[in-house]
mmCIF file of C-alpha atoms in Angstrom:
data_model
loop_
_atom_site.group_PDB
_atom_site.id
_atom_site.type_symbol
_atom_site.label_atom_id
_atom_site.label_comp_id
_atom_site.label_asym_id
_atom_site.label_seq_id
_atom_site.Cartn_x
_atom_site.Cartn_y
_atom_site.Cartn_z
ATOM 1 C CA ILE A 92 -0.132 0.091 -0.064
ATOM 2 C CA TYR A 93 2.559 2.342 0.920
ATOM 3 C CA HIS A 94 4.721 1.845 -2.579
ATOM 4 C CA ARG A 95 1.324 2.240 -4.325
ATOM 5 C CA TYR A 96 0.603 5.888 -2.992
ATOM 6 C CA ILE A 97 3.890 7.235 -2.397
ATOM 7 C CA GLY A 98 6.659 4.818 -4.348
ATOM 8 C CA ARG A 99 10.252 4.682 -3.336
ATOM 9 C CA ARG A 100 11.936 7.244 -1.503
ATOM 10 C CA ASP A 101 13.707 9.554 -3.976
ATOM 11 C CA SER A 102 17.135 9.917 -2.675
ATOM 12 C CA PRO A 103 19.343 8.627 -0.003
ATOM 13 C CA GLU A 104 19.319 12.154 1.536
ATOM 14 C CA ASP A 105 15.616 11.697 2.450
ATOM 15 C CA GLN A 106 16.471 8.607 4.375
ATOM 16 C CA SER A 107 18.959 10.410 6.438
ATOM 17 C CA ASN A 108 16.251 12.561 8.292
ATOM 18 C CA THR A 109 13.691 9.740 9.065
ATOM 19 C CA GLN A 110 11.077 12.308 10.805
ATOM 20 C CA VAL A 111 10.893 14.448 8.099
ATOM 21 C CA SER A 112 10.838 12.023 5.509
ATOM 22 C CA ARG A 113 7.994 10.227 7.240
ATOM 23 C CA THR A 114 6.048 13.326 7.549
ATOM 24 C CA TYR A 115 6.760 14.186 3.918
ATOM 25 C CA TYR A 116 5.510 10.776 2.543
ATOM 26 C CA ILE A 117 2.269 10.263 5.039
ATOM 27 C CA ARG A 118 1.151 13.892 3.715
ATOM 28 C CA ARG A 119 1.768 12.592 0.004
ATOM 29 C CA PHE A 120 0.135 9.415 0.985
ATOM 30 C CA VAL A 121 -3.134 11.506 2.101
ATOM 31 C CA VAL A 122 -3.029 13.507 -0.993
ATOM 32 C CA ALA A 123 -3.225 10.663 -3.093
ATOM 33 C CA TRP A 124 -5.755 8.609 -1.251
ATOM 34 C CA VAL A 125 -8.197 11.411 -1.365
ATOM 35 C CA ARG A 126 -7.402 12.348 -4.860
ATOM 36 C CA GLU A 127 -8.206 8.592 -6.096
ATOM 37 C CA ARG A 128 -11.314 8.518 -3.988
ATOM 38 C CA SER A 129 -12.630 11.773 -5.429
ATOM 39 C CA ALA A 130 -11.469 10.399 -9.009
ATOM 40 C CA MET A 131 -13.553 7.384 -8.185
ATOM 41 C CA LYS A 132 -16.708 9.375 -7.372
ATOM 42 C CA ILE A 133 -16.401 11.768 -10.478
ATOM 43 C CA SER A 134 -15.748 8.400 -12.807
ATOM 44 C CA ARG A 135 -19.014 6.841 -11.108
ATOM 45 C CA ILE A 136 -21.266 10.083 -11.995
ATOM 46 C CA ILE A 137 -19.819 9.830 -15.616
ATOM 47 C CA ALA A 138 -20.873 6.574 -16.016
ATOM 48 C CA ALA A 139 -24.078 7.140 -14.859
ATOM 49 C CA ALA A 140 -24.682 10.121 -16.935
ATOM 50 C CA ALA A 141 -23.624 7.794 -19.834
ATOM 51 C CA LEU A 142 -26.215 5.434 -18.727
ATOM 52 C CA LEU A 143 -28.762 7.713 -19.008
ATOM 53 C CA MET A 144 -27.460 9.142 -22.543
ATOM 54 C CA THR A 145 -27.828 5.644 -23.703
ATOM 55 C CA LEU A 146 -31.454 5.328 -22.246
ATOM 56 C CA ALA A 147 -32.051 8.927 -23.746
ATOM 57 C CA VAL A 148 -31.254 7.662 -27.512
ATOM 58 C CA SER A 149 -32.591 3.891 -27.330
ATOM 59 C CA ALA A 150 -35.364 3.277 -29.257
ATOM 60 C CA ALA A 151 -38.454 2.489 -27.164
ATOM 61 C CA ALA A 152 -42.099 3.089 -26.597
ATOM 62 C CA GLU A 153 -42.222 6.764 -25.411
ATOM 63 C CA ALA A 154 -45.023 8.686 -23.575
ATOM 64 C CA PRO A 155 -45.398 12.216 -24.194
ATOM 65 C CA SER A 156 -43.665 14.250 -21.552
ATOM 66 C CA VAL A 157 -45.487 16.431 -18.869
ATOM 67 C CA GLU A 158 -45.028 20.187 -20.569
ATOM 68 C CA TYR A 159 -45.175 22.829 -18.177
ATOM 69 C CA ARG A 160 -44.099 26.550 -19.267
ATOM 70 C CA SER A 161 -43.826 29.369 -17.506
ATOM 71 C CA VAL A 162 -45.023 32.915 -19.053
ATOM 72 C CA ARG A 163 -42.177 34.936 -17.816
ATOM 73 C CA SER A 164 -40.008 32.045 -19.750
ATOM 74 C CA LEU A 165 -41.785 32.483 -22.842
ATOM 75 C CA GLY A 166 -41.314 36.300 -23.098
ATOM 76 C CA MET A 167 -37.718 35.396 -22.630
ATOM 77 C CA GLY A 168 -37.324 33.131 -25.401
ATOM 78 C CA GLY A 169 -38.023 29.948 -23.733
ATOM 79 C CA VAL A 170 -35.191 30.287 -20.955
ATOM 80 C CA GLY A 171 -35.399 29.109 -17.520
ATOM 81 C CA LEU A 172 -32.898 26.744 -16.328
ATOM 82 C CA THR A 173 -31.143 29.115 -14.156
ATOM 83 C CA THR A 174 -33.314 32.134 -14.427
ATOM 84 C CA LEU A 175 -36.524 30.884 -12.543
ATOM 85 C CA GLY A 176 -36.563 31.018 -9.014
ATOM 86 C CA THR A 177 -39.888 29.916 -6.410
ATOM 87 C CA PHE A 178 -41.649 26.623 -7.194
ATOM 88 C CA GLU A 179 -41.626 26.924 -11.124
ATOM 89 C CA GLY A 180 -37.829 27.236 -10.652
ATOM 90 C CA MET A 181 -38.080 23.675 -9.354
ATOM 91 C CA ILE A 182 -39.999 22.348 -12.534
ATOM 92 C CA TYR A 183 -37.316 23.726 -15.149
ATOM 93 C CA ASN A 184 -34.286 22.688 -12.864
ATOM 94 C CA PRO A 185 -34.484 20.927 -9.316
ATOM 95 C CA ALA A 186 -31.263 22.656 -8.826
ATOM 96 C CA GLN A 187 -32.903 26.113 -8.742
ATOM 97 C CA LEU A 188 -34.194 25.272 -5.016
ATOM 98 C CA ALA A 189 -30.640 25.858 -3.491
ATOM 99 C CA ARG A 190 -31.395 29.614 -3.984
ATOM 100 C CA ALA A 191 -34.961 29.630 -4.139
ATOM 101 C CA GLY A 192 -35.476 30.709 -0.369
ATOM 102 C CA PHE A 193 -38.709 30.977 0.943
ATOM 103 C CA SER A 194 -41.975 31.449 -1.276
ATOM 104 C CA PHE A 195 -45.671 30.494 -1.467
ATOM 105 C CA ASP A 196 -47.599 30.194 -4.556
ATOM 106 C CA ILE A 197 -51.215 30.271 -3.404
ATOM 107 C CA ALA A 198 -52.668 30.223 -6.806
ATOM 108 C CA SER A 199 -51.075 30.695 -10.258
ATOM 109 C CA VAL A 200 -53.004 30.372 -13.615
ATOM 110 C CA SER A 201 -51.922 30.829 -17.115
ATOM 111 C CA VAL A 202 -53.429 30.557 -20.715
ATOM 112 C CA SER A 203 -51.542 30.792 -23.937
ATOM 113 C CA THR A 204 -53.483 30.494 -27.630
ATOM 114 C CA ARG A 205 -53.352 32.158 -30.926
ATOM 115 C CA LYS A 206 -55.543 34.424 -32.673
ATOM 116 C CA SER A 207 -56.048 31.614 -35.421
ATOM 117 C CA THR A 208 -57.832 29.628 -32.435
ATOM 118 C CA VAL A 209 -60.094 32.361 -31.796
ATOM 119 C CA ASP A 210 -60.962 32.785 -35.214
ATOM 120 C CA LEU A 211 -61.585 29.200 -35.978
ATOM 121 C CA ILE A 212 -63.975 29.113 -32.714
ATOM 122 C CA ARG A 213 -65.696 32.257 -33.828
ATOM 123 C CA PHE A 214 -66.189 30.678 -37.149
ATOM 124 C CA VAL A 215 -67.869 27.441 -36.097
ATOM 125 C CA ASP A 216 -70.169 29.160 -33.533
ATOM 126 C CA ASP A 217 -71.188 31.855 -36.193
ATOM 127 C CA HIS A 218 -72.122 28.844 -38.813
ATOM 128 C CA GLN A 219 -73.181 25.978 -36.376
ATOM 129 C CA ASP A 220 -76.433 25.460 -37.883
ATOM 130 C CA GLU A 221 -74.835 25.480 -41.755
ATOM 131 C CA LEU A 222 -72.030 23.465 -40.569
ATOM 132 C CA THR A 223 -74.814 20.886 -39.109
ATOM 133 C CA ASP A 224 -76.962 20.992 -42.040
ATOM 134 C CA TYR A 225 -73.837 20.942 -44.777
ATOM 135 C CA LEU A 226 -75.572 18.524 -46.901
ATOM 136 C CA GLU A 227 -78.684 20.156 -47.375
ATOM 137 C CA LEU A 228 -77.318 23.463 -48.439
ATOM 138 C CA PRO A 229 -77.013 24.509 -51.988
ATOM 139 C CA LEU A 230 -73.936 23.571 -53.797
ATOM 140 C CA TYR A 231 -72.929 27.295 -54.074
ATOM 141 C CA ARG A 232 -73.112 27.461 -50.183
ATOM 142 C CA GLN A 233 -71.178 24.329 -49.773
ATOM 143 C CA ILE A 234 -68.322 25.728 -51.841
ATOM 144 C CA GLU A 235 -68.334 29.006 -49.825
ATOM 145 C CA LEU A 236 -68.030 27.148 -46.417
ATOM 146 C CA TYR A 237 -65.203 24.764 -48.146
ATOM 147 C CA ASN A 238 -63.303 27.864 -49.201
ATOM 148 C CA ASP A 239 -63.813 29.685 -45.875
ATOM 149 C CA LEU A 240 -62.708 26.678 -43.756
ATOM 150 C CA ARG A 241 -59.550 26.156 -45.984
ATOM 151 C CA GLU A 242 -57.661 28.543 -43.861
ATOM 152 C CA TRP A 243 -57.478 26.307 -40.864
ATOM 153 C CA ASN A 244 -57.121 23.227 -42.843
ATOM 154 C CA GLY A 245 -54.583 20.400 -41.374
ATOM 155 C CA THR A 246 -53.300 22.932 -38.702
ATOM 156 C CA TRP A 247 -53.654 22.345 -35.069
ATOM 157 C CA LEU A 248 -55.406 25.107 -33.109
ATOM 158 C CA GLY A 249 -56.397 25.089 -29.350
ATOM 159 C CA ALA A 250 -55.130 26.547 -26.318
ATOM 160 C CA LYS A 251 -52.744 25.550 -23.377
ATOM 161 C CA THR A 252 -53.478 26.196 -19.720
ATOM 162 C CA ASN A 253 -51.440 25.665 -16.400
ATOM 163 C CA ALA A 254 -52.022 26.013 -13.014
ATOM 164 C CA ASN A 255 -50.029 25.439 -9.958
ATOM 165 C CA ILE A 256 -49.893 25.903 -5.974
ATOM 166 C CA GLY A 257 -46.261 25.328 -4.345
ATOM 167 C CA ILE A 258 -44.426 26.217 -1.741
ATOM 168 C CA THR A 259 -40.437 26.321 -1.329
ATOM 169 C CA PHE A 260 -38.078 26.788 1.707
ATOM 170 C CA ASN A 261 -34.683 25.796 2.934
ATOM 171 C CA GLY A 262 -33.647 24.075 -0.323
ATOM 172 C CA ILE A 263 -36.967 21.986 -0.457
ATOM 173 C CA GLY A 264 -40.174 22.469 -2.815
ATOM 174 C CA ILE A 265 -43.494 20.868 -2.623
ATOM 175 C CA GLY A 266 -46.580 21.315 -4.513
ATOM 176 C CA ALA A 267 -48.911 20.337 -7.481
ATOM 177 C CA TYR A 268 -49.679 21.785 -10.865
ATOM 178 C CA ALA A 269 -51.594 20.695 -13.846
ATOM 179 C CA THR A 270 -51.276 21.406 -17.800
ATOM 180 C CA GLY A 271 -53.837 21.184 -20.264
ATOM 181 C CA ASP A 272 -53.834 20.833 -24.066
ATOM 182 C CA LEU A 273 -57.008 20.924 -26.325
ATOM 183 C CA ASP A 274 -56.278 21.052 -29.968
ATOM 184 C CA TYR A 275 -58.480 21.199 -32.892
ATOM 185 C CA ARG A 276 -57.847 20.438 -36.724
ATOM 186 C CA ALA A 277 -60.303 21.329 -39.393
ATOM 187 C CA VAL A 278 -60.492 18.408 -41.950
ATOM 188 C CA GLN A 279 -61.018 19.959 -45.306
ATOM 189 C CA PRO A 280 -64.395 19.236 -46.522
ATOM 190 C CA ILE A 281 -65.464 18.967 -50.036
ATOM 191 C CA PRO A 282 -69.028 19.328 -51.695
ATOM 192 C CA PHE A 283 -71.473 16.656 -50.594
ATOM 193 C CA ILE A 284 -69.073 15.462 -47.695
ATOM 194 C CA GLU A 285 -69.926 17.201 -44.330
ATOM 195 C CA PRO A 286 -66.974 18.899 -42.526
ATOM 196 C CA GLN A 287 -65.221 17.460 -39.716
ATOM 197 C CA LEU A 288 -62.852 18.496 -36.905
ATOM 198 C CA GLN A 289 -60.189 16.425 -35.506
ATOM 199 C CA ALA A 290 -59.781 17.108 -31.278
ATOM 200 C CA HIS A 291 -57.071 15.972 -29.448
ATOM 201 C CA GLY A 292 -56.499 16.928 -25.830
ATOM 202 C CA ARG A 293 -54.273 15.921 -22.900
ATOM 203 C CA VAL A 294 -54.103 16.935 -19.108
ATOM 204 C CA ASP A 295 -51.821 16.269 -16.648
ATOM 205 C CA GLN A 296 -52.074 16.273 -12.898
ATOM 206 C CA VAL A 297 -48.905 16.334 -10.964
ATOM 207 C CA PHE A 298 -47.833 16.472 -7.632
ATOM 208 C CA THR A 299 -44.199 16.858 -7.140
ATOM 209 C CA ALA A 300 -41.550 17.301 -4.215
ATOM 210 C CA GLY A 301 -37.926 18.076 -4.575
ATOM 211 C CA ALA A 302 -34.784 18.952 -2.849
ATOM 212 C CA ALA A 303 -31.232 20.742 -3.584
ATOM 213 C CA PHE A 304 -28.145 20.537 -1.700
ATOM 214 C CA SER A 305 -24.359 21.452 -2.010
ATOM 215 C CA LEU A 306 -22.244 18.398 -3.221
ATOM 216 C CA PRO A 307 -19.016 17.560 -1.236
ATOM 217 C CA SER A 308 -15.899 19.643 -2.193
ATOM 218 C CA SER A 309 -14.171 16.348 -3.233
ATOM 219 C CA TRP A 310 -16.623 15.486 -5.848
ATOM 220 C CA SER A 311 -15.308 18.131 -7.870
ATOM 221 C CA LEU A 312 -11.654 17.200 -7.191
ATOM 222 C CA ARG A 313 -11.330 20.850 -5.481
ATOM 223 C CA LEU A 314 -10.857 22.462 -9.279
ATOM 224 C CA LEU A 315 -13.916 24.332 -8.454
ATOM 225 C CA PRO A 316 -13.649 27.266 -6.086
ATOM 226 C CA ASN A 317 -17.578 27.503 -5.316
ATOM 227 C CA PRO A 318 -20.225 25.010 -4.322
ATOM 228 C CA VAL A 319 -22.072 22.756 -7.048
ATOM 229 C CA TYR A 320 -25.714 22.457 -6.303
ATOM 230 C CA MET A 321 -27.531 19.325 -7.031
ATOM 231 C CA GLY A 322 -31.363 19.026 -7.320
ATOM 232 C CA VAL A 323 -33.748 16.094 -7.475
ATOM 233 C CA SER A 324 -37.429 15.966 -7.987
ATOM 234 C CA GLY A 325 -40.266 13.351 -8.184
ATOM 235 C CA LYS A 326 -43.365 13.667 -9.877
ATOM 236 C CA LEU A 327 -46.472 11.568 -9.516
ATOM 237 C CA ILE A 328 -48.786 11.881 -12.687
ATOM 238 C CA SER A 329 -52.329 11.413 -13.410
ATOM 239 C CA ARG A 330 -52.840 11.901 -17.246
ATOM 240 C CA TYR A 331 -56.207 12.159 -19.197
ATOM 241 C CA GLU A 332 -56.100 11.972 -22.970
ATOM 242 C CA THR A 333 -58.604 12.087 -25.678
ATOM 243 C CA ALA A 334 -58.426 11.783 -29.381
ATOM 244 C CA GLU A 335 -61.499 11.769 -31.551
ATOM 245 C CA ILE A 336 -63.214 12.970 -35.069
ATOM 246 C CA LEU A 337 -66.118 15.403 -34.506
ATOM 247 C CA ASP A 338 -69.061 15.609 -36.659
ATOM 248 C CA PRO A 339 -71.197 18.820 -37.043
ATOM 249 C CA GLU A 340 -73.359 17.871 -34.428
ATOM 250 C CA ASP A 341 -70.572 17.277 -32.040
ATOM 251 C CA TYR A 342 -68.826 20.241 -32.454
ATOM 252 C CA ASP A 343 -68.950 20.709 -28.360
ATOM 253 C CA TYR A 344 -65.891 21.869 -26.423
ATOM 254 C CA GLN A 345 -67.382 20.673 -23.286
ATOM 255 C CA ALA A 346 -67.888 17.413 -24.683
ATOM 256 C CA SER A 347 -64.264 16.922 -25.477
ATOM 257 C CA LEU A 348 -63.408 17.875 -21.840
ATOM 258 C CA ASP A 349 -65.827 15.239 -20.838
ATOM 259 C CA ASN A 350 -64.280 12.716 -22.997
ATOM 260 C CA LEU A 351 -60.689 13.334 -21.167
ATOM 261 C CA GLU A 352 -62.148 11.947 -18.139
ATOM 262 C CA GLU A 353 -62.943 8.415 -19.830
ATOM 263 C CA SER A 354 -59.347 7.805 -20.349
ATOM 264 C CA LYS A 355 -56.936 8.021 -17.335
ATOM 265 C CA THR A 356 -53.337 6.608 -16.913
ATOM 266 C CA THR A 357 -50.953 7.204 -14.030
ATOM 267 C CA GLY A 358 -47.304 7.041 -13.760
ATOM 268 C CA TRP A 359 -44.042 8.778 -12.359
ATOM 269 C CA SER A 360 -40.815 10.563 -13.127
ATOM 270 C CA THR A 361 -37.823 11.995 -11.712
ATOM 271 C CA ASP A 362 -35.812 15.078 -12.534
ATOM 272 C CA ILE A 363 -32.031 15.863 -12.068
ATOM 273 C CA GLY A 364 -30.369 19.331 -12.073
ATOM 274 C CA PHE A 365 -27.378 20.814 -10.927
ATOM 275 C CA LEU A 366 -26.140 24.708 -10.790
ATOM 276 C CA TYR A 367 -22.826 26.180 -10.402
ATOM 277 C CA GLU A 368 -22.046 29.938 -9.648
ATOM 278 C CA LEU A 369 -19.277 30.559 -11.764
ATOM 279 C CA MET A 370 -19.117 34.285 -10.570
ATOM 280 C CA PRO A 371 -21.564 34.485 -7.270
ATOM 281 C CA GLY A 372 -24.257 36.766 -7.738
ATOM 282 C CA ARG A 373 -23.571 37.532 -11.562
ATOM 283 C CA VAL A 374 -22.833 34.327 -13.569
ATOM 284 C CA GLU A 375 -24.504 30.746 -12.933
ATOM 285 C CA VAL A 376 -24.464 27.835 -15.228
ATOM 286 C CA GLY A 377 -27.044 24.887 -14.874
ATOM 287 C CA PHE A 378 -27.948 21.477 -16.053
ATOM 288 C CA ASP A 379 -30.915 19.724 -16.431
ATOM 289 C CA ILE A 380 -32.054 15.981 -17.113
ATOM 290 C CA ASP A 381 -35.834 15.767 -17.493
ATOM 291 C CA ASN A 382 -37.148 12.414 -16.898
ATOM 292 C CA ALA A 383 -33.934 10.987 -15.701
ATOM 293 C CA LEU A 384 -36.310 7.949 -14.792
ATOM 294 C CA SER A 385 -39.661 7.594 -15.395
ATOM 295 C CA SER A 386 -43.014 5.761 -16.201
ATOM 296 C CA ILE A 387 -46.484 5.997 -17.408
ATOM 297 C CA ASP A 388 -48.937 3.515 -18.449
ATOM 298 C CA GLY A 389 -45.703 1.030 -18.785
ATOM 299 C CA GLU A 390 -43.991 3.572 -21.316
ATOM 300 C CA ARG A 391 -40.954 5.788 -20.252
ATOM 301 C CA MET A 392 -41.140 9.421 -21.378
ATOM 302 C CA PRO A 393 -38.160 10.991 -23.466
ATOM 303 C CA THR A 394 -34.897 11.743 -21.346
ATOM 304 C CA VAL A 395 -33.780 15.110 -22.362
ATOM 305 C CA PHE A 396 -30.816 16.982 -21.665
ATOM 306 C CA ASN A 397 -30.737 20.714 -20.926
ATOM 307 C CA PHE A 398 -27.771 23.195 -20.517
ATOM 308 C CA GLY A 399 -28.275 27.269 -19.580
ATOM 309 C CA ALA A 400 -26.342 29.980 -18.056
ATOM 310 C CA HIS A 401 -27.282 33.427 -17.310
ATOM 311 C CA TRP A 402 -25.276 36.731 -16.465
ATOM 312 C CA ARG A 403 -26.560 39.412 -14.044
ATOM 313 C CA LEU A 404 -25.193 42.861 -15.484
ATOM 314 C CA ASN A 405 -26.006 44.608 -12.903
ATOM 315 C CA LYS A 406 -29.388 44.246 -10.056
ATOM 316 C CA ASN A 407 -31.875 45.376 -12.840
ATOM 317 C CA LEU A 408 -30.519 43.685 -16.053
ATOM 318 C CA ILE A 409 -30.067 39.636 -16.857
ATOM 319 C CA LEU A 410 -29.108 38.183 -19.819
ATOM 320 C CA ALA A 411 -29.632 34.257 -20.033
ATOM 321 C CA ALA A 412 -28.866 31.516 -22.865
ATOM 322 C CA ASP A 413 -30.417 27.879 -22.645
ATOM 323 C CA PHE A 414 -29.237 24.860 -25.114
ATOM 324 C CA ASN A 415 -32.324 22.530 -24.858
ATOM 325 C CA ASP A 416 -32.747 19.005 -26.015
ATOM 326 C CA MET A 417 -28.952 18.495 -26.225
ATOM 327 C CA LEU A 418 -29.357 15.317 -28.076
ATOM 328 C CA GLY A 419 -31.885 16.351 -30.519
ATOM 329 C CA HIS A 420 -34.402 13.800 -29.135
ATOM 330 C CA TYR A 421 -37.460 15.874 -31.017
ATOM 331 C CA ASP A 422 -35.641 16.357 -34.343
ATOM 332 C CA THR A 423 -35.166 20.066 -34.016
ATOM 333 C CA ASP A 424 -32.872 21.841 -36.237
ATOM 334 C CA PHE A 425 -29.363 22.352 -33.841
ATOM 335 C CA ASP A 426 -29.389 25.887 -34.270
ATOM 336 C CA LYS A 427 -33.275 26.247 -33.160
ATOM 337 C CA ARG A 428 -32.733 24.410 -29.781
ATOM 338 C CA PHE A 429 -30.701 27.440 -28.530
ATOM 339 C CA ASN A 430 -32.660 29.880 -26.596
ATOM 340 C CA LEU A 431 -31.485 33.865 -25.492
ATOM 341 C CA GLY A 432 -33.537 36.052 -23.302
ATOM 342 C CA ALA A 433 -33.090 39.425 -21.518
ATOM 343 C CA GLU A 434 -35.060 40.821 -18.636
ATOM 344 C CA LEU A 435 -34.915 44.658 -17.636
ATOM 345 C CA GLU A 436 -36.492 45.622 -13.954
ATOM 346 C CA LEU A 437 -37.760 49.158 -13.803
ATOM 347 C CA LEU A 438 -38.898 50.845 -10.805
ATOM 348 C CA GLY A 439 -38.862 47.366 -8.926
ATOM 349 C CA LEU A 440 -42.213 46.323 -10.143
ATOM 350 C CA LEU A 441 -42.185 46.329 -14.116
ATOM 351 C CA PHE A 442 -40.219 43.615 -15.847
ATOM 352 C CA VAL A 443 -39.681 44.145 -19.828
ATOM 353 C CA ARG A 444 -38.224 41.031 -21.337
ATOM 354 C CA GLY A 445 -37.362 39.816 -24.744
ATOM 355 C CA GLY A 446 -35.722 36.882 -26.333
ATOM 356 C CA TYR A 447 -34.951 34.698 -29.384
ATOM 357 C CA GLY A 448 -36.277 31.176 -29.336
ATOM 358 C CA ARG A 449 -36.003 28.561 -31.896
ATOM 359 C CA GLY A 450 -35.796 30.741 -35.084
ATOM 360 C CA ASN A 451 -38.180 33.408 -33.714
ATOM 361 C CA ALA A 452 -38.449 36.571 -31.577
ATOM 362 C CA SER A 453 -40.445 36.879 -28.227
ATOM 363 C CA MET A 454 -41.461 39.603 -25.976
ATOM 364 C CA GLY A 455 -42.930 39.750 -22.431
ATOM 365 C CA LEU A 456 -44.037 42.106 -19.771
ATOM 366 C CA GLY A 457 -44.226 41.587 -15.998
ATOM 367 C CA LEU A 458 -45.699 43.626 -13.265
ATOM 368 C CA ASP A 459 -45.344 42.709 -9.653
ATOM 369 C CA LEU A 460 -47.391 44.025 -6.963
ATOM 370 C CA ALA A 461 -45.977 42.118 -3.815
ATOM 371 C CA ILE A 462 -48.517 39.335 -3.488
ATOM 372 C CA ILE A 463 -49.915 39.802 -6.995
ATOM 373 C CA ARG A 464 -47.817 39.219 -10.233
ATOM 374 C CA ILE A 465 -49.013 39.378 -13.832
ATOM 375 C CA ASP A 466 -46.609 38.190 -16.874
ATOM 376 C CA ALA A 467 -47.639 38.508 -20.415
ATOM 377 C CA ALA A 468 -45.756 37.173 -23.510
ATOM 378 C CA SER A 469 -45.939 36.960 -27.375
ATOM 379 C CA TYR A 470 -44.192 33.969 -29.126
ATOM 380 C CA GLN A 471 -43.685 31.945 -31.877
ATOM 381 C CA PHE A 472 -42.833 28.162 -31.104
ATOM 382 C CA ASP A 473 -44.931 25.274 -29.565
ATOM 383 C CA SER A 474 -44.276 23.591 -26.407
ATOM 384 C CA ARG A 475 -41.720 21.244 -27.885
ATOM 385 C CA GLY A 476 -39.741 24.212 -29.558
ATOM 386 C CA ARG A 477 -40.884 23.503 -32.990
ATOM 387 C CA ASN A 478 -42.043 26.717 -35.102
ATOM 388 C CA THR A 479 -45.887 26.712 -35.035
ATOM 389 C CA ASP A 480 -47.339 25.035 -37.994
ATOM 390 C CA ASP A 481 -49.242 28.113 -39.481
ATOM 391 C CA GLY A 482 -46.366 30.511 -38.880
ATOM 392 C CA LYS A 483 -48.652 33.132 -36.539
ATOM 393 C CA ARG A 484 -47.823 34.389 -33.070
ATOM 394 C CA GLN A 485 -49.148 32.858 -29.890
ATOM 395 C CA TYR A 486 -50.245 34.762 -26.840
ATOM 396 C CA ALA A 487 -49.906 33.972 -22.894
ATOM 397 C CA ALA A 488 -50.978 35.633 -19.894
ATOM 398 C CA GLN A 489 -50.231 34.650 -16.162
ATOM 399 C CA ILE A 490 -51.666 35.791 -12.657
ATOM 400 C CA ARG A 491 -49.639 34.501 -9.502
ATOM 401 C CA ILE A 492 -50.968 35.075 -6.186
ATOM 402 C CA GLY A 493 -48.219 34.343 -3.384
ATOM 403 C CA ILE A 494 -45.956 35.729 -1.243
#
């Protein structure tokens, strides 16, 4: 053991001073042993990460991920791995709990949609009778309706909602949230064949808990001067999903919601995140593994790797960048997996935001009135990072009540 860690003495002079030589080599032994143990820990972490990457790209049946979106993030181009605090920060990267402090989201609700969705709903409401009796209409009127519906042909349109309640304290977060997505797509009608709508909806109800802590300095081989924070969160998921073709007499939004309750599955997942203050108070970098382990209705959800950083130029201005879906799981273009965002605080209550997410600009505003916070955003990419199919912007608003 002695020769393994400290080798032979270097010279006869070392042997002449037994006490000094012994102290020197004991120190050398301790340092070498600590380094070896630290290297073993690092190698285990690397091996675990490699295993997760292997699982991420393996060809196995997959269920859709739970998709929660912060309106503040949407206004900043989609960034959020290092910039979000409170309960929402844990959803994006559980390591953000390390600096979340105490917060209590009593209620938070957001809705996002686009103008095309509103136009389609109005069109269906305004022409409900004609669409129901489509085959009884004169041919010229069928052709007119046919031309009107072409605007929405083949494009998914709908609304997305989020709601949450949660608390964070001393590096711990506990709460629940729900995400809802109900989309419609017009099936192109032709004369003598009545028009139809294809509907797809999914609601995820999630109970989650997480914690963040500082890793021992020996894990970083003492190469990093500041602490590395690690966060882990677990989620229990109840999922409701429906897909159907609706005839004109079945054009009923409430009916689609009722059908969601008839198809329920349950599952769970685990997220792992890291956070490091490169320059304390100014620059942070983060890494997140979504669905490191998961199962829902016997299928796993995709494991996705994300990296992000932010730079606080001063107390009022922050710049951020995220590289999402690092392994290209969702087949998005490489350059469109980058998100850039900025936020400027004015007078301590107004926030002006802008960003560039997946090839398109976004913008947002926030108003912080102590226990009430209102956020709004305009953006042009869907929840999985791809551009909207119709090339039109989406709009989102969120109200949060909490402390």
